[in-house]
């Protein structure tokens, strides 16, 4: 039973509980003799009755008493009071590293400082023959004096002399080979296999702790204990600098050496580890020259050497602007720089590639504020590129001589070019919607065009010709004519299912098409003899024989966390083919970033809600406007209901997997939502809005489903289902009686965000049938009785006004409004901007991220950032000079 305040253990008076674990309860106490505050660790009665546990507890006292070090918690005394065994220890004010990590990664300098202090403490323990065996963030206290290592309850003592007494035999039994002790998340492979642990096992755990301090996430994870153990035994963590680009390469190497699977390949002493950390802190980061000594092929090296090499590649990626380059000098250093965009420059057009680098690596062009910005890498500031203002620019790419930038103007639906020296933009061809473009050495530009295939146009402009034709149900994009001009490389896939796309090579003379990579998008051939492509947000490289048009090795992952253009499937990167400089946009975290809920009037006046900043998505107001149902994402997503009258939240769902896309029934009594709680796909579920009763499953489908709108009488739900054959289609689910599903709009294109009008007679939705998303309206349920296009220059996320006489939708500029007249037919007005961005969701497709109040005058919007965060996450661009050196080292070509 826990000790009450005022309880006395000899001269020590209990003040308050601090914490508890399997090896004891910890209390804050007062030493009445010396009038000092101490920490008391008490052996619980149920543990004291277990000889093995009690022996381990006593051993902790002996171990700690011999470890006098500024970064190890000091032990004052071991005692027994009326049958209660307890330790008296130094009382530490601060927080555990585990508590601190719940707030995110540590600043690099702070993480390195703590790492050195912990390594120093381990060195002291190891020199005295003590292996901690349970090193983890919860056993590290962060105080004003620095890090303090705690809890040697599972420590193992190295024998130093004859061991024949009974206590020694019991200690040996406690730590004998085959016994697994510790915390799985931080246990070394040999511990998991039941083998004997030594100081190198602590070094493994130390590597896990450092990784977590730098990245804010665990080195090894799994949904079950079995999958976690499998990850520790067989997988490698993502390189530190892939997650935190500014981390020193030397620290990358130190951490990966700690995490070598074989203990013989780790640092062999914590003293060696400590010295290397101090070198990194002093600026003497470990550097391994690619040419200093001959290197065997990657697959011939020992596993630890492979790990060390992989870590040096933390950043990578590509898309070439030209097919020729002067290889960087072998000894040229690999350098990285981070370009942080001013908050006034908001990156837009998330569906398209948004960055390019000149062939010589001297200039970077990026998309922001609906235009292009130019940044010379020897300059401190970027400048707007004249001729691109208000163009909704996307997909920038350089000419081979670096004098021109090509781009797509969404406003004009045209492929254009503009000179770096200034002047008006020149239209090359229109109307087009280029899904990726590259400018060849022969001064022709090839680009993907939905519905047609791969097109080619002269660099001076003109009428494009069809170079490659593809099936109408598929899109060819991100094309590149290979050296020799006889074949073209491109991605062939279905929109938004890019991980299932194919990377193909097609010979222009014969039309013979060969699939070279199954699964992935945006492949680029480099003069190094590689193909580099995106698989989700991960970049991979594979050797490629350009003469035989075939891959000659296995793909190697290079970097994770590169943002992917969600419309075109393009990886947001480019490479200077003449110098090997790489540029890329890291994933901006838009799916996990903190947002606030704000009311916005038509005149732009904002009024924040009292809801705390969280990762909100898909807000939905009840019909009376008194409650908001919203998806809030932490480790997984759940549905919350926010009572606007009482300013109080209620958690509606508690799923392991994500719950999202809430939709109110008209009476406000129930909420339909999507969930993956019973499988690997999102189906539809129903629950009472007050959280009572059980969750009811509405659909059972092998395909993902997204709920959107319920008819005014509450009998029908409009939702989208993702079909492997026809992409995203609109369907109707009967909510009364039998849960019958009927197709509504099924085409070869994507139809999403179906919204029913207040009278239930009209359906508004997004479709990309034109090559980009536009808003359409059709009668409901008889959708064959007419179709009207509402938006004129693209649009997503339609929403009916409360009276049905207005239709709202989102564009990059903000929220648009269109007057609607349905009496005696259907008529509409001209779209106008009523809520200017940027608000979350204006620059991307996906589910609706706003709602309108019952009076039709206020809009509930999501705004990035909040009072507890920076106003807006800073957009970043990463540049890596001489990146080819890393690529060639990691992925050798035959």
mmCIF file of C-alpha atoms in Angstrom, residues 622-848:
data_model
loop_
_atom_site.group_PDB
_atom_site.id
_atom_site.type_symbol
_atom_site.label_atom_id
_atom_site.label_comp_id
_atom_site.label_asym_id
_atom_site.label_seq_id
_atom_site.Cartn_x
_atom_site.Cartn_y
_atom_site.Cartn_z
ATOM 1 C CA UNK A 622 -23.802 20.314 -36.113
ATOM 2 C CA UNK A 623 -26.878 21.679 -37.900
ATOM 3 C CA UNK A 624 -27.670 24.061 -35.000
ATOM 4 C CA UNK A 625 -24.062 25.269 -34.891
ATOM 5 C CA UNK A 626 -23.542 24.475 -31.193
ATOM 6 C CA UNK A 627 -21.069 21.617 -31.572
ATOM 7 C CA UNK A 628 -18.062 20.759 -33.716
ATOM 8 C CA UNK A 629 -17.060 17.204 -34.565
ATOM 9 C CA UNK A 630 -13.422 17.053 -35.578
ATOM 10 C CA UNK A 631 -10.582 14.624 -36.080
ATOM 11 C CA UNK A 632 -7.628 15.285 -33.782
ATOM 12 C CA UNK A 633 -4.400 13.457 -34.432
ATOM 13 C CA UNK A 634 -1.847 12.470 -31.805
ATOM 14 C CA UNK A 635 -0.205 9.052 -32.234
ATOM 15 C CA UNK A 636 -3.410 8.020 -33.975
ATOM 16 C CA UNK A 637 -6.499 10.028 -34.870
ATOM 17 C CA UNK A 638 -9.751 10.109 -32.929
ATOM 18 C CA UNK A 639 -13.037 11.985 -33.232
ATOM 19 C CA UNK A 640 -13.693 14.720 -30.672
ATOM 20 C CA UNK A 641 -16.863 16.757 -30.133
ATOM 21 C CA UNK A 642 -16.356 20.366 -29.029
ATOM 22 C CA UNK A 643 -19.332 22.025 -27.346
ATOM 23 C CA UNK A 644 -19.125 25.675 -28.422
ATOM 24 C CA UNK A 645 -21.570 26.806 -25.739
ATOM 25 C CA UNK A 646 -19.702 25.265 -22.818
ATOM 26 C CA UNK A 647 -16.300 25.431 -24.543
ATOM 27 C CA UNK A 648 -15.674 21.847 -23.514
ATOM 28 C CA UNK A 649 -14.322 18.908 -25.557
ATOM 29 C CA UNK A 650 -15.500 15.295 -25.412
ATOM 30 C CA UNK A 651 -13.552 12.440 -26.926
ATOM 31 C CA UNK A 652 -15.921 10.338 -29.003
ATOM 32 C CA UNK A 653 -13.647 7.515 -30.199
ATOM 33 C CA UNK A 654 -10.658 5.705 -28.716
ATOM 34 C CA UNK A 655 -9.348 3.676 -31.622
ATOM 35 C CA UNK A 656 -5.872 2.280 -32.061
ATOM 36 C CA UNK A 657 -5.955 3.268 -35.727
ATOM 37 C CA UNK A 658 -7.078 6.556 -37.203
ATOM 38 C CA UNK A 659 -10.696 7.724 -37.014
ATOM 39 C CA UNK A 660 -11.544 10.670 -39.258
ATOM 40 C CA UNK A 661 -14.033 12.256 -41.682
ATOM 41 C CA UNK A 662 -16.873 12.814 -39.166
ATOM 42 C CA UNK A 663 -20.368 13.604 -40.502
ATOM 43 C CA UNK A 664 -23.368 14.605 -38.333
ATOM 44 C CA UNK A 665 -26.791 13.109 -38.845
ATOM 45 C CA UNK A 666 -29.366 15.911 -39.327
ATOM 46 C CA UNK A 667 -30.794 15.468 -35.821
ATOM 47 C CA UNK A 668 -27.337 15.784 -34.252
ATOM 48 C CA UNK A 669 -27.766 12.485 -32.412
ATOM 49 C CA UNK A 670 -25.205 10.412 -34.278
ATOM 50 C CA UNK A 671 -21.907 10.778 -36.141
ATOM 51 C CA UNK A 672 -20.693 8.698 -39.083
ATOM 52 C CA UNK A 673 -16.930 8.441 -39.471
ATOM 53 C CA UNK A 674 -14.228 6.451 -41.231
ATOM 54 C CA UNK A 675 -11.952 4.110 -39.316
ATOM 55 C CA UNK A 676 -9.308 1.422 -39.752
ATOM 56 C CA UNK A 677 -10.114 -0.143 -36.376
ATOM 57 C CA UNK A 678 -10.983 -3.564 -37.783
ATOM 58 C CA UNK A 679 -8.476 -3.962 -40.585
ATOM 59 C CA UNK A 680 -5.975 -2.298 -42.873
ATOM 60 C CA UNK A 681 -8.542 -0.299 -44.847
ATOM 61 C CA UNK A 682 -10.829 2.548 -43.831
ATOM 62 C CA UNK A 683 -14.527 1.582 -43.682
ATOM 63 C CA UNK A 684 -17.527 3.473 -42.292
ATOM 64 C CA UNK A 685 -18.827 3.405 -38.699
ATOM 65 C CA UNK A 686 -21.583 5.065 -36.642
ATOM 66 C CA UNK A 687 -21.764 6.192 -33.013
ATOM 67 C CA UNK A 688 -24.065 8.273 -30.823
ATOM 68 C CA UNK A 689 -22.698 11.815 -30.641
ATOM 69 C CA UNK A 690 -22.736 11.804 -26.826
ATOM 70 C CA UNK A 691 -20.414 8.788 -26.762
ATOM 71 C CA UNK A 692 -22.964 6.355 -25.342
ATOM 72 C CA UNK A 693 -23.582 2.924 -26.780
ATOM 73 C CA UNK A 694 -21.373 0.855 -29.012
ATOM 74 C CA UNK A 695 -19.726 1.755 -32.297
ATOM 75 C CA UNK A 696 -21.672 0.256 -35.210
ATOM 76 C CA UNK A 697 -19.923 -0.849 -38.367
ATOM 77 C CA UNK A 698 -21.826 0.316 -41.458
ATOM 78 C CA UNK A 699 -19.787 -1.122 -44.344
ATOM 79 C CA UNK A 700 -17.448 -3.991 -45.042
ATOM 80 C CA UNK A 701 -15.307 -3.370 -48.094
ATOM 81 C CA UNK A 702 -11.746 -4.272 -49.130
ATOM 82 C CA UNK A 703 -11.386 -0.675 -50.362
ATOM 83 C CA UNK A 704 -10.799 2.604 -48.533
ATOM 84 C CA UNK A 705 -13.945 4.680 -47.904
ATOM 85 C CA UNK A 706 -14.434 8.342 -46.910
ATOM 86 C CA UNK A 707 -17.719 9.727 -45.542
ATOM 87 C CA UNK A 708 -18.906 13.150 -46.738
ATOM 88 C CA UNK A 709 -22.584 14.086 -46.486
ATOM 89 C CA UNK A 710 -25.959 12.836 -45.186
ATOM 90 C CA UNK A 711 -29.267 13.695 -46.823
ATOM 91 C CA UNK A 712 -31.592 16.094 -44.913
ATOM 92 C CA UNK A 713 -33.967 13.235 -44.046
ATOM 93 C CA UNK A 714 -31.078 11.214 -42.615
ATOM 94 C CA UNK A 715 -31.650 8.200 -44.840
ATOM 95 C CA UNK A 716 -28.679 8.333 -47.241
ATOM 96 C CA UNK A 717 -24.947 8.885 -46.874
ATOM 97 C CA UNK A 718 -22.736 9.996 -49.764
ATOM 98 C CA UNK A 719 -19.197 8.638 -49.577
ATOM 99 C CA UNK A 720 -16.186 7.923 -51.768
ATOM 100 C CA UNK A 721 -14.689 4.469 -52.266
ATOM 101 C CA UNK A 722 -11.226 3.950 -53.764
ATOM 102 C CA UNK A 723 -11.460 1.317 -56.474
ATOM 103 C CA UNK A 724 -8.376 -0.355 -57.977
ATOM 104 C CA UNK A 725 -10.113 -0.155 -61.379
ATOM 105 C CA UNK A 726 -11.908 3.207 -61.451
ATOM 106 C CA UNK A 727 -10.014 5.226 -58.815
ATOM 107 C CA UNK A 728 -12.188 7.280 -56.416
ATOM 108 C CA UNK A 729 -15.936 7.003 -57.006
ATOM 109 C CA UNK A 730 -19.026 8.362 -55.272
ATOM 110 C CA UNK A 731 -21.484 5.909 -53.726
ATOM 111 C CA UNK A 732 -24.633 6.093 -51.594
ATOM 112 C CA UNK A 733 -25.216 4.112 -48.390
ATOM 113 C CA UNK A 734 -28.771 3.606 -47.130
ATOM 114 C CA UNK A 735 -28.915 4.434 -43.407
ATOM 115 C CA UNK A 736 -32.502 3.264 -42.914
ATOM 116 C CA UNK A 737 -33.217 -0.444 -42.857
ATOM 117 C CA UNK A 738 -30.798 -2.553 -44.883
ATOM 118 C CA UNK A 739 -27.324 -1.022 -45.200
ATOM 119 C CA UNK A 740 -27.378 -1.120 -48.977
ATOM 120 C CA UNK A 741 -24.619 0.512 -51.047
ATOM 121 C CA UNK A 742 -25.387 1.799 -54.552
ATOM 122 C CA UNK A 743 -22.976 3.435 -57.035
ATOM 123 C CA UNK A 744 -23.625 7.128 -57.654
ATOM 124 C CA UNK A 745 -20.879 8.493 -59.950
ATOM 125 C CA UNK A 746 -18.355 5.951 -61.209
ATOM 126 C CA UNK A 747 -15.931 7.020 -63.954
ATOM 127 C CA UNK A 748 -12.312 6.565 -64.913
ATOM 128 C CA UNK A 749 -11.539 9.786 -63.019
ATOM 129 C CA UNK A 750 -11.550 10.771 -59.341
ATOM 130 C CA UNK A 751 -14.805 11.995 -57.748
ATOM 131 C CA UNK A 752 -14.501 13.108 -54.118
ATOM 132 C CA UNK A 753 -16.010 15.396 -51.466
ATOM 133 C CA UNK A 754 -19.640 14.762 -52.375
ATOM 134 C CA UNK A 755 -21.855 17.346 -50.599
ATOM 135 C CA UNK A 756 -25.667 17.354 -50.672
ATOM 136 C CA UNK A 757 -27.601 20.637 -50.770
ATOM 137 C CA UNK A 758 -29.822 21.594 -47.788
ATOM 138 C CA UNK A 759 -32.924 20.437 -49.677
ATOM 139 C CA UNK A 760 -31.234 17.183 -50.721
ATOM 140 C CA UNK A 761 -31.892 17.805 -54.431
ATOM 141 C CA UNK A 762 -28.372 18.636 -55.613
ATOM 142 C CA UNK A 763 -24.916 17.098 -55.293
ATOM 143 C CA UNK A 764 -21.680 19.089 -55.451
ATOM 144 C CA UNK A 765 -18.316 17.327 -55.716
ATOM 145 C CA UNK A 766 -14.677 17.508 -56.941
ATOM 146 C CA UNK A 767 -13.547 15.751 -60.109
ATOM 147 C CA UNK A 768 -10.220 15.721 -61.943
ATOM 148 C CA UNK A 769 -11.777 14.760 -65.292
ATOM 149 C CA UNK A 770 -10.334 17.927 -66.870
ATOM 150 C CA UNK A 771 -6.807 17.162 -65.656
ATOM 151 C CA UNK A 772 -7.133 19.200 -62.486
ATOM 152 C CA UNK A 773 -9.747 19.249 -59.761
ATOM 153 C CA UNK A 774 -12.833 21.337 -60.535
ATOM 154 C CA UNK A 775 -16.190 21.671 -58.759
ATOM 155 C CA UNK A 776 -19.308 20.212 -60.406
ATOM 156 C CA UNK A 777 -23.014 20.074 -59.499
ATOM 157 C CA UNK A 778 -25.510 17.414 -60.588
ATOM 158 C CA UNK A 779 -29.090 16.606 -59.558
ATOM 159 C CA UNK A 780 -29.492 14.067 -56.770
ATOM 160 C CA UNK A 781 -30.204 11.205 -56.826
ATOM 161 C CA UNK A 782 -30.798 11.322 -60.605
ATOM 162 C CA UNK A 783 -27.262 12.397 -61.485
ATOM 163 C CA UNK A 784 -27.803 11.747 -65.195
ATOM 164 C CA UNK A 785 -30.188 14.701 -65.527
ATOM 165 C CA UNK A 786 -27.487 17.352 -65.988
ATOM 166 C CA UNK A 787 -24.021 18.491 -64.969
ATOM 167 C CA UNK A 788 -22.640 21.988 -64.382
ATOM 168 C CA UNK A 789 -19.011 23.029 -63.812
ATOM 169 C CA UNK A 790 -18.893 25.643 -61.050
ATOM 170 C CA UNK A 791 -15.199 26.500 -60.661
ATOM 171 C CA UNK A 792 -13.248 28.097 -63.497
ATOM 172 C CA UNK A 793 -9.572 27.780 -62.551
ATOM 173 C CA UNK A 794 -9.570 24.744 -60.294
ATOM 174 C CA UNK A 795 -11.247 24.070 -56.993
ATOM 175 C CA UNK A 796 -11.745 21.521 -54.204
ATOM 176 C CA UNK A 797 -13.896 20.885 -51.118
ATOM 177 C CA UNK A 798 -17.366 22.222 -52.050
ATOM 178 C CA UNK A 799 -19.779 23.275 -49.294
ATOM 179 C CA UNK A 800 -23.382 24.453 -49.604
ATOM 180 C CA UNK A 801 -24.542 27.594 -47.833
ATOM 181 C CA UNK A 802 -27.236 27.040 -45.157
ATOM 182 C CA UNK A 803 -30.026 28.257 -47.463
ATOM 183 C CA UNK A 804 -28.788 26.438 -50.555
ATOM 184 C CA UNK A 805 -28.423 29.674 -52.523
ATOM 185 C CA UNK A 806 -24.634 29.712 -52.335
ATOM 186 C CA UNK A 807 -21.920 27.177 -52.980
ATOM 187 C CA UNK A 808 -18.469 27.591 -51.444
ATOM 188 C CA UNK A 809 -15.235 25.888 -52.428
ATOM 189 C CA UNK A 810 -11.487 26.231 -51.889
ATOM 190 C CA UNK A 811 -8.725 27.367 -54.213
ATOM 191 C CA UNK A 812 -5.146 28.363 -53.549
ATOM 192 C CA UNK A 813 -6.380 31.935 -53.034
ATOM 193 C CA UNK A 814 -8.867 30.977 -50.302
ATOM 194 C CA UNK A 815 -12.606 30.281 -50.075
ATOM 195 C CA UNK A 816 -14.687 31.120 -53.154
ATOM 196 C CA UNK A 817 -18.446 31.699 -53.255
ATOM 197 C CA UNK A 818 -20.895 31.247 -56.145
ATOM 198 C CA UNK A 819 -24.572 32.204 -56.064
ATOM 199 C CA UNK A 820 -26.882 29.335 -56.986
ATOM 200 C CA UNK A 821 -30.471 29.468 -58.269
ATOM 201 C CA UNK A 822 -32.408 26.187 -58.519
ATOM 202 C CA UNK A 823 -36.012 27.371 -58.899
ATOM 203 C CA UNK A 824 -37.179 26.284 -62.336
ATOM 204 C CA UNK A 825 -33.793 24.836 -63.276
ATOM 205 C CA UNK A 826 -30.188 25.444 -62.375
ATOM 206 C CA UNK A 827 -28.309 28.733 -62.722
ATOM 207 C CA UNK A 828 -25.134 30.078 -61.167
ATOM 208 C CA UNK A 829 -23.243 33.333 -60.804
ATOM 209 C CA UNK A 830 -19.558 34.202 -61.120
ATOM 210 C CA UNK A 831 -17.182 32.843 -58.455
ATOM 211 C CA UNK A 832 -15.750 35.459 -56.080
ATOM 212 C CA UNK A 833 -13.157 35.304 -53.307
ATOM 213 C CA UNK A 834 -14.762 35.799 -49.874
ATOM 214 C CA UNK A 835 -12.150 34.412 -47.433
ATOM 215 C CA UNK A 836 -8.577 35.043 -48.442
ATOM 216 C CA UNK A 837 -5.916 32.492 -47.500
ATOM 217 C CA UNK A 838 -3.695 31.091 -46.367
ATOM 218 C CA UNK A 839 -5.691 28.700 -44.221
ATOM 219 C CA UNK A 840 -5.010 25.004 -43.951
ATOM 220 C CA UNK A 841 -6.445 23.119 -46.923
ATOM 221 C CA UNK A 842 -6.497 25.968 -49.419
ATOM 222 C CA UNK A 843 -3.332 24.686 -51.056
ATOM 223 C CA UNK A 844 -4.132 20.982 -51.306
ATOM 224 C CA UNK A 845 -6.831 18.527 -52.199
ATOM 225 C CA UNK A 846 -8.228 15.976 -49.757
ATOM 226 C CA UNK A 847 -11.155 16.109 -47.351
ATOM 227 C CA UNK A 848 -12.972 19.337 -46.505
#
